[in-house]
Amino acid sequence: MCVQERQIQESNTRHEAPEGAVAVELVGASKSYGDVHALRELDLSARLGRCLVLLGPNGAGKTTALGLITGILRPSAGVCRVFGLECFRDRAKIMERLAYAPAEPHFPDSTTAHEVTRFASRMRGIEPDTAKARIDRLARKLELESAMDRDPSTFSKGMSKKLALLLALLARPRFLVLDEPFNGLDPRARRTLTATLRELRDDGVGILLCTHDFTVAEALADDIIIVDGGRARARGTLEELGGADRQSLESAYFATTEA
């Protein structure tokens, strides 16, 4: 075991890991459904205090990668670890430190956003007073205050996305996994979410974010992996992939993805 892996595993006993430590690691991760290869030998390393963006078209394999990381899917081959734990086998332990906001969040019918968040906080073992303070603060930050007494089934897509993020942040996770979090958001909500994610990253939270939006990658990515056809086609920082402007990133994207 290398020094860094030992450091991560020892710090897990305190539910902590040092900023900059590897939190999520995929090595040769593959997922197949019969003859269909959704993901092919993906290598990925995501660190605390940094934002890794998986950039690629619909159907590229990005959501499959998140399914492996969150333990929803069992890999067909390869290694998938979060904080040194096997993702599928140790999913319950991993979800104590990792939070996931899916691309299409769903909430119980005939309830309110307040009830959903209070139930989630009880499931997370958060004390009621602490939970109320966190819910109120996050609702203000995400501009959901006026909607918390409404049934989430009446929410717009953007509001549903923000409620899913609120739920993900309730337990103050060390690592945040987001699938297309900006889809359906209006410009004001996009600005709010961008600022929130930057604050979390600066506070040492690791972020892994899937998107096909160049603007999102430019605004948030410390590291980028361009994915297409289930494979990593290119990787690096924004500058390494062609410079800190959209035209260069788009050029790298189209040069490495299929037509």
CSV table of C-alpha atoms in Angstrom, one decimal:
chain,number,residue,atom,x,y,z
A,1,MET,CA,0.0,0.0,0.0
A,2,CYS,CA,1.4,3.4,-1.0
A,3,VAL,CA,1.8,6.2,1.6
A,4,GLN,CA,-1.1,8.2,0.1
A,5,GLU,CA,-3.5,5.3,0.2
A,6,ARG,CA,-2.5,4.5,3.8
A,7,GLN,CA,-3.1,8.2,4.7
A,8,ILE,CA,-6.6,8.1,3.2
A,9,GLN,CA,-7.6,4.9,4.9
A,10,GLU,CA,-6.3,6.0,8.3
A,11,SER,CA,-8.1,9.3,8.0
A,12,ASN,CA,-11.3,7.5,7.2
A,13,THR,CA,-11.5,6.3,10.8
A,14,ARG,CA,-12.2,10.0,11.6
A,15,HIS,CA,-14.5,10.5,8.5
A,16,GLU,CA,-11.8,13.0,7.3
A,17,ALA,CA,-9.2,13.1,4.7
A,18,PRO,CA,-6.6,15.8,4.0
A,19,GLU,CA,-7.4,18.4,1.3
A,20,GLY,CA,-5.9,17.4,-2.0
A,21,ALA,CA,-6.1,13.7,-1.1
A,22,VAL,CA,-7.5,11.3,-3.7
A,23,ALA,CA,-11.2,10.7,-2.8
A,24,VAL,CA,-12.5,8.9,-5.9
A,25,GLU,CA,-10.5,6.5,-8.0
A,26,LEU,CA,-11.4,4.3,-11.0
A,27,VAL,CA,-8.9,2.0,-12.5
A,28,GLY,CA,-9.8,0.3,-15.7
A,29,ALA,CA,-13.5,0.6,-14.8
A,30,SER,CA,-15.8,-1.0,-17.4
A,31,LYS,CA,-19.5,-1.7,-17.6
A,32,SER,CA,-21.2,-3.9,-20.1
A,33,TYR,CA,-24.7,-5.0,-20.8
A,34,GLY,CA,-24.3,-8.1,-22.9
A,35,ASP,CA,-22.6,-6.9,-26.1
A,36,VAL,CA,-23.2,-3.2,-25.3
A,37,HIS,CA,-20.2,-1.5,-23.7
A,38,ALA,CA,-21.4,1.5,-21.7
A,39,LEU,CA,-18.0,2.2,-20.2
A,40,ARG,CA,-14.6,0.9,-21.3
A,41,GLU,CA,-11.5,0.9,-19.1
A,42,LEU,CA,-12.0,4.3,-17.6
A,43,ASP,CA,-9.2,5.6,-15.3
A,44,LEU,CA,-10.2,8.5,-13.1
A,45,SER,CA,-8.8,10.2,-10.0
A,46,ALA,CA,-10.7,13.0,-8.2
A,47,ARG,CA,-9.3,14.9,-5.2
A,48,LEU,CA,-10.7,16.9,-2.3
A,49,GLY,CA,-10.7,20.6,-2.9
A,50,ARG,CA,-10.9,20.2,-6.7
A,51,CYS,CA,-13.6,19.9,-9.3
A,52,LEU,CA,-13.3,17.2,-11.9
A,53,VAL,CA,-15.6,17.6,-14.9
A,54,LEU,CA,-16.6,14.7,-17.1
A,55,LEU,CA,-17.4,16.4,-20.4
A,56,GLY,CA,-19.1,14.6,-23.2
A,57,PRO,CA,-22.2,14.2,-25.3
A,58,ASN,CA,-25.4,12.4,-24.3
A,59,GLY,CA,-24.7,8.6,-24.2
A,60,ALA,CA,-21.0,9.0,-23.7
A,61,GLY,CA,-20.8,6.9,-20.6
A,62,LYS,CA,-20.7,9.8,-18.0
A,63,THR,CA,-23.8,8.7,-16.0
A,64,THR,CA,-22.6,5.1,-16.1
A,65,ALA,CA,-19.4,6.3,-14.5
A,66,LEU,CA,-21.4,8.0,-11.7
A,67,GLY,CA,-23.4,4.8,-11.2
A,68,LEU,CA,-20.2,2.9,-10.5
A,69,ILE,CA,-18.9,5.6,-8.2
A,70,THR,CA,-22.1,5.8,-6.1
A,71,GLY,CA,-22.4,2.0,-5.9
A,72,ILE,CA,-25.6,1.9,-7.9
A,73,LEU,CA,-23.9,-0.2,-10.6
A,74,ARG,CA,-21.5,-3.1,-10.2
A,75,PRO,CA,-18.5,-2.8,-12.5
A,76,SER,CA,-18.0,-5.5,-15.1
A,77,ALA,CA,-14.3,-5.1,-14.7
A,78,GLY,CA,-11.8,-2.8,-13.0
A,79,VAL,CA,-11.5,-1.1,-9.6
A,80,CYS,CA,-13.9,1.6,-8.2
A,81,ARG,CA,-13.0,3.1,-4.9
A,82,VAL,CA,-14.2,6.1,-2.8
A,83,PHE,CA,-12.1,7.0,0.2
A,84,GLY,CA,-10.4,3.6,-0.2
A,85,LEU,CA,-13.6,1.7,0.0
A,86,GLU,CA,-15.0,-0.6,-2.8
A,87,CYS,CA,-17.9,1.4,-4.3
A,88,PHE,CA,-20.5,-1.5,-4.8
A,89,ARG,CA,-19.6,-3.6,-1.8
A,90,ASP,CA,-19.3,-0.7,0.7
A,91,ARG,CA,-22.0,1.6,-0.7
A,92,ALA,CA,-23.6,2.3,2.7
A,93,LYS,CA,-20.3,3.5,4.3
A,94,ILE,CA,-19.4,5.5,1.2
A,95,MET,CA,-22.7,7.4,1.2
A,96,GLU,CA,-21.9,8.7,4.7
A,97,ARG,CA,-19.2,10.9,3.1
A,98,LEU,CA,-20.4,11.2,-0.5
A,99,ALA,CA,-23.6,12.9,-1.8
A,100,TYR,CA,-25.2,12.4,-5.2
A,101,ALA,CA,-27.6,14.7,-7.1
A,102,PRO,CA,-29.0,12.8,-10.1
A,103,ALA,CA,-29.8,14.4,-13.5
A,104,GLU,CA,-33.5,13.7,-13.0
A,105,PRO,CA,-34.4,14.0,-9.3
A,106,HIS,CA,-37.6,12.4,-8.1
A,107,PHE,CA,-39.5,13.2,-4.8
A,108,PRO,CA,-42.4,11.6,-2.9
A,109,ASP,CA,-45.9,12.6,-4.0
A,110,SER,CA,-48.3,14.6,-1.8
A,111,THR,CA,-45.6,16.1,0.5
A,112,THR,CA,-43.8,19.4,0.8
A,113,ALA,CA,-40.1,20.3,0.2
A,114,HIS,CA,-39.9,21.0,4.0
A,115,GLU,CA,-41.1,17.5,4.8
A,116,VAL,CA,-38.8,15.9,2.3
A,117,THR,CA,-35.8,17.7,3.7
A,118,ARG,CA,-36.8,16.9,7.3
A,119,PHE,CA,-37.2,13.3,6.5
A,120,ALA,CA,-33.8,13.2,4.8
A,121,SER,CA,-32.1,14.8,7.8
A,122,ARG,CA,-33.6,12.2,10.1
A,123,MET,CA,-32.4,9.5,7.9
A,124,ARG,CA,-28.9,11.0,8.0
A,125,GLY,CA,-29.1,11.2,11.8
A,126,ILE,CA,-28.9,15.0,12.0
A,127,GLU,CA,-30.3,16.5,15.2
A,128,PRO,CA,-33.5,18.4,14.5
A,129,ASP,CA,-32.2,21.9,15.5
A,130,THR,CA,-29.1,21.4,13.5
A,131,ALA,CA,-31.2,20.2,10.5
A,132,LYS,CA,-33.5,23.1,10.7
A,133,ALA,CA,-30.6,25.6,10.7
A,134,ARG,CA,-29.0,23.9,7.7
A,135,ILE,CA,-32.2,23.5,5.7
A,136,ASP,CA,-33.0,27.2,6.3
A,137,ARG,CA,-29.5,28.3,5.3
A,138,LEU,CA,-29.4,26.2,2.2
A,139,ALA,CA,-32.9,27.2,1.1
A,140,ARG,CA,-31.8,30.8,1.3
A,141,LYS,CA,-28.6,30.2,-0.5
A,142,LEU,CA,-30.3,28.3,-3.3
A,143,GLU,CA,-33.3,30.7,-3.4
A,144,LEU,CA,-35.8,28.1,-2.5
A,145,GLU,CA,-37.2,29.8,0.7
A,146,SER,CA,-40.5,30.7,-0.8
A,147,ALA,CA,-41.1,27.2,-2.2
A,148,MET,CA,-40.4,25.0,0.8
A,149,ASP,CA,-44.1,24.7,1.7
A,150,ARG,CA,-45.0,23.5,-1.8
A,151,ASP,CA,-45.2,20.0,-3.2
A,152,PRO,CA,-42.0,19.3,-5.2
A,153,SER,CA,-44.2,17.8,-8.0
A,154,THR,CA,-45.2,21.4,-8.8
A,155,PHE,CA,-41.6,22.5,-9.1
A,156,SER,CA,-39.9,23.5,-12.3
A,157,LYS,CA,-37.0,21.4,-13.5
A,158,GLY,CA,-34.6,24.1,-12.2
A,159,MET,CA,-36.2,24.1,-8.8
A,160,SER,CA,-36.1,20.3,-8.6
A,161,LYS,CA,-32.4,20.5,-9.3
A,162,LYS,CA,-31.9,22.9,-6.5
A,163,LEU,CA,-33.9,20.8,-4.0
A,164,ALA,CA,-31.8,17.8,-5.0
A,165,LEU,CA,-28.6,19.8,-4.3
A,166,LEU,CA,-30.0,21.0,-0.9
A,167,LEU,CA,-30.6,17.3,0.0
A,168,ALA,CA,-27.1,16.4,-1.1
A,169,LEU,CA,-25.6,19.1,1.0
A,170,LEU,CA,-27.5,18.4,4.2
A,171,ALA,CA,-25.0,16.1,5.7
A,172,ARG,CA,-22.0,18.2,4.7
A,173,PRO,CA,-20.4,15.6,2.5
A,174,ARG,CA,-16.7,15.5,1.8
A,175,PHE,CA,-17.4,14.7,-1.8
A,176,LEU,CA,-20.2,15.7,-4.1
A,177,VAL,CA,-21.3,13.9,-7.3
A,178,LEU,CA,-23.5,15.9,-9.7
A,179,ASP,CA,-25.1,14.7,-12.9
A,180,GLU,CA,-25.9,17.6,-15.3
A,181,PRO,CA,-26.8,19.9,-12.4
A,182,PHE,CA,-27.2,23.0,-14.7
A,183,ASN,CA,-29.8,21.6,-17.1
A,184,GLY,CA,-33.0,23.5,-16.8
A,185,LEU,CA,-31.6,26.3,-14.7
A,186,ASP,CA,-32.3,29.9,-15.6
A,187,PRO,CA,-29.3,32.4,-15.7
A,188,ARG,CA,-29.9,33.6,-12.1
A,189,ALA,CA,-30.0,30.0,-10.8
A,190,ARG,CA,-26.9,29.1,-12.8
A,191,ARG,CA,-25.0,32.0,-11.2
A,192,THR,CA,-26.2,31.0,-7.7
A,193,LEU,CA,-25.2,27.3,-8.3
A,194,THR,CA,-21.8,28.2,-9.7
A,195,ALA,CA,-21.0,30.4,-6.7
A,196,THR,CA,-22.2,27.7,-4.3
A,197,LEU,CA,-20.0,25.0,-5.9
A,198,ARG,CA,-17.0,27.3,-5.9
A,199,GLU,CA,-17.4,28.0,-2.2
A,200,LEU,CA,-17.7,24.2,-1.5
A,201,ARG,CA,-14.6,23.5,-3.5
A,202,ASP,CA,-12.7,26.3,-1.7
A,203,ASP,CA,-13.8,24.8,1.6
A,204,GLY,CA,-12.1,21.5,0.7
A,205,VAL,CA,-15.1,19.6,-0.7
A,206,GLY,CA,-14.3,17.4,-3.8
A,207,ILE,CA,-16.7,17.7,-6.7
A,208,LEU,CA,-17.2,15.4,-9.7
A,209,LEU,CA,-19.6,16.9,-12.2
A,210,CYS,CA,-20.9,15.5,-15.5
A,211,THR,CA,-22.0,17.9,-18.2
A,212,HIS,CA,-22.0,18.5,-22.0
A,213,ASP,CA,-22.0,22.3,-21.4
A,214,PHE,CA,-18.7,24.0,-22.2
A,215,THR,CA,-19.6,27.0,-20.1
A,216,VAL,CA,-19.9,24.9,-17.0
A,217,ALA,CA,-16.5,23.3,-17.6
A,218,GLU,CA,-14.9,26.7,-18.1
A,219,ALA,CA,-16.5,28.1,-15.0
A,220,LEU,CA,-15.7,25.3,-12.5
A,221,ALA,CA,-13.3,22.7,-13.8
A,222,ASP,CA,-9.9,22.2,-12.2
A,223,ASP,CA,-9.5,19.0,-14.2
A,224,ILE,CA,-11.4,17.7,-17.3
A,225,ILE,CA,-11.9,14.3,-18.8
A,226,ILE,CA,-13.5,14.3,-22.2
A,227,VAL,CA,-15.6,11.1,-22.6
A,228,ASP,CA,-17.2,9.6,-25.7
A,229,GLY,CA,-18.2,6.1,-26.7
A,230,GLY,CA,-17.5,4.9,-23.1
A,231,ARG,CA,-13.9,5.9,-23.3
A,232,ALA,CA,-11.7,8.7,-22.0
A,233,ARG,CA,-10.6,10.6,-25.1
A,234,ALA,CA,-8.6,13.4,-23.5
A,235,ARG,CA,-7.8,14.6,-20.1
A,236,GLY,CA,-6.1,17.6,-18.4
A,237,THR,CA,-6.7,21.1,-17.1
A,238,LEU,CA,-8.5,23.6,-19.2
A,239,GLU,CA,-5.2,25.1,-20.2
A,240,GLU,CA,-3.7,21.8,-21.1
A,241,LEU,CA,-6.7,21.0,-23.3
A,242,GLY,CA,-6.1,24.1,-25.4
A,243,GLY,CA,-6.4,27.2,-23.4
A,244,ALA,CA,-8.8,29.1,-21.1
A,245,ASP,CA,-11.3,30.0,-23.7
A,246,ARG,CA,-14.4,28.3,-25.2
A,247,GLN,CA,-13.1,28.1,-28.7
A,248,SER,CA,-10.0,26.2,-27.6
A,249,LEU,CA,-12.0,23.8,-25.4
A,250,GLU,CA,-14.5,23.2,-28.1
A,251,SER,CA,-11.7,22.5,-30.6
A,252,ALA,CA,-10.2,19.9,-28.2
A,253,TYR,CA,-13.7,18.4,-27.6
A,254,PHE,CA,-14.6,18.0,-31.3
A,255,ALA,CA,-11.1,16.8,-32.2
A,256,THR,CA,-11.4,13.9,-29.7
A,257,THR,CA,-15.0,12.9,-29.9
A,258,GLU,CA,-16.9,11.0,-32.6
A,259,ALA,CA,-18.8,12.9,-35.2
